XYZ file of C-alpha atoms in Angstrom:
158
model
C -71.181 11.714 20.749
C -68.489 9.720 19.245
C -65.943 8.762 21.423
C -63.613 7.348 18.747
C -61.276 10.022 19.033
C -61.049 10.035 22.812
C -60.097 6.559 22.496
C -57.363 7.337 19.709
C -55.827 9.908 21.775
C -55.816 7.629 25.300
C -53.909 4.831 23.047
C -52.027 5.606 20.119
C -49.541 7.908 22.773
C -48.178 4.133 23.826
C -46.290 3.748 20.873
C -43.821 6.643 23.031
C -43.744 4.557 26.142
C -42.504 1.334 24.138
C -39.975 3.513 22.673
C -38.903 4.461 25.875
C -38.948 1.669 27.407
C -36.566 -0.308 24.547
C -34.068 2.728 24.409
C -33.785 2.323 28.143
C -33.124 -1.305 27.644
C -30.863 -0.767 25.131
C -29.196 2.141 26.597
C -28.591 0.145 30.284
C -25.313 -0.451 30.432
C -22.928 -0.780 33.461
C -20.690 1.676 32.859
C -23.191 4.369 33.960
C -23.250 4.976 37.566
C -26.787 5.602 38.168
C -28.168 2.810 35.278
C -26.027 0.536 36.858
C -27.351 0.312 40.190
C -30.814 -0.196 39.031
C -32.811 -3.784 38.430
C -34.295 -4.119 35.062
C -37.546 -3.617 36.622
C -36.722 -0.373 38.071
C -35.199 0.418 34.451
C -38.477 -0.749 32.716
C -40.779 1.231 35.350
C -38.844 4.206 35.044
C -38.653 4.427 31.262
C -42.052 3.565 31.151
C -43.248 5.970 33.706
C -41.274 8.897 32.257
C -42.404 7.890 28.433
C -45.863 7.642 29.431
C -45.473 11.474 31.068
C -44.026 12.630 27.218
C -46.164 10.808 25.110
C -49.295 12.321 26.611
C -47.824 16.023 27.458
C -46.505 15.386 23.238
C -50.435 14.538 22.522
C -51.563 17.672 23.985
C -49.395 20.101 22.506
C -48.338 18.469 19.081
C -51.034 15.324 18.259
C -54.525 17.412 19.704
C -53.213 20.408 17.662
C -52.305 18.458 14.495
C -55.482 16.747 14.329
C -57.600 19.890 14.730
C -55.473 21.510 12.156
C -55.836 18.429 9.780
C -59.895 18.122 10.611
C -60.577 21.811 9.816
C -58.840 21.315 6.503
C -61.048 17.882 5.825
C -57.332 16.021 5.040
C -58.405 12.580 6.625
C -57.083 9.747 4.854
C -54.358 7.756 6.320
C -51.402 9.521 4.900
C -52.828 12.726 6.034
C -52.023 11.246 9.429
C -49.092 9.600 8.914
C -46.806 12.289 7.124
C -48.171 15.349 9.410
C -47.168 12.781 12.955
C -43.853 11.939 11.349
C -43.065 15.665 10.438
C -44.362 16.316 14.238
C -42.170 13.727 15.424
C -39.185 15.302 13.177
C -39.493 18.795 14.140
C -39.975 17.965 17.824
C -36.782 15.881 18.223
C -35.174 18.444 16.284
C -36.665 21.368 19.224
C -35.460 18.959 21.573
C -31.440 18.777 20.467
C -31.354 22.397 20.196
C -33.161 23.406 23.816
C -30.452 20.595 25.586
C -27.554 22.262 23.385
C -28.886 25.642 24.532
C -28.965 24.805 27.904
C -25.549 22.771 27.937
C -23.837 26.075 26.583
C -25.957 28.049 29.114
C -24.706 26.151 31.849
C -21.245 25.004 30.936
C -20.609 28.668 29.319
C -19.662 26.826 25.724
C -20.305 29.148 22.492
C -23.766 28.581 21.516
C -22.370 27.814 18.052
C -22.100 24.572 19.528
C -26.078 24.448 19.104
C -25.608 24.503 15.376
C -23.041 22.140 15.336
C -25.393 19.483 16.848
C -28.308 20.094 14.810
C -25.714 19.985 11.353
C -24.585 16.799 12.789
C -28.307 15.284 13.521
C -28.873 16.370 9.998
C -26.176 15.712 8.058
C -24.384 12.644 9.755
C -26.793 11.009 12.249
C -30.042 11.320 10.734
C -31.164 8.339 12.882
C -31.523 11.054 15.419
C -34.276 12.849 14.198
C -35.850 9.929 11.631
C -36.240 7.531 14.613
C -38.945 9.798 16.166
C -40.310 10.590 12.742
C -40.490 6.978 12.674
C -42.655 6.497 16.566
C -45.102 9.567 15.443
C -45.611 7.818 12.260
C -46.632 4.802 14.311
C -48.428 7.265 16.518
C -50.553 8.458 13.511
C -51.277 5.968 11.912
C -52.903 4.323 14.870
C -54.808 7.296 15.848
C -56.194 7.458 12.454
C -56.922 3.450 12.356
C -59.006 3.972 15.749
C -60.442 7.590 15.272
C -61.312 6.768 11.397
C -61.589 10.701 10.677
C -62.944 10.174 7.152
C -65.510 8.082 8.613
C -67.279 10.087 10.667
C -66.557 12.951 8.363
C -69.187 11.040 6.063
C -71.791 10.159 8.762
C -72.086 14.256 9.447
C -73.215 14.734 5.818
């Protein structure tokens, strides 16, 4: 049994919890009242812990998924990898903006227009927004596919 993927799927996921761990170090700033009262290790262990909770619940239902998908079709080069994580990553942060703006209307009883609005603006005027976690499943991918080597084993089963 080849336990290449297995390994893939346990590591590339901790390209998320570096993420979140430098956007909380980046984002700790005094002026907020609950970042403020916390130590940089608390900031570090709490990034970290909550990162490591998305990056594997993200493997599950968007990298386990993706690779099956890309497997049964027998695309397993590198770029295969690559393009479909940074699409995933894309299309996820794009779900993401739109359930928070859903739920800030919901709760604040705003016009959900203002859902729109957002996503136009990730789009359109910050597309750092979106392309930065194009950019982490990209780095996600591609390390999956360096340590899983899907075209390898591909060729060992024929």
């Amino acid at each position: 049994m080849n336990r290449r993927p297995m390994i893939a799927f346990a590591i590339a996921p901790l390209w998320i919890v570096l993420y979140a761990i430098l956007f909380g170090i980046m984002a700790w700033t005094h002026t907020d009242p609950i970042l403020s009262e916390m130590t940089a290790a608390e900031l570090i262990g709490t990034a970290g812990a909550a990162g490591f909770t998305v990056a594997y619940i993200l493997m599950v239902i968007a990298g386990l998924p993706c690779h099956l998908l890309l497997k049964a079709k027998r695309l397993e080069r590198l770029h295969h990898y690559v393009i479909s994580a940074f699409v995933c990553g894309v299309a996820l942060r794009f779900i993401s903006i739109a359930a928070t703006w859903l739920w800030i209307a919901y709760q604040d009883n705003l016009q959900f227009g203002i859902v729109g609005k957002e996503l136009r603006d990730a789009v359109l005027h910050q597309p750092t927004r979106l392309l930065i976690f194009g950019l982490v499943g990209a780095l996600v991918g591609a390390t999956f596919w360096l340590i899983a080597r899907p075209d390898l084993q591909q060729s060992t089963k024929d």
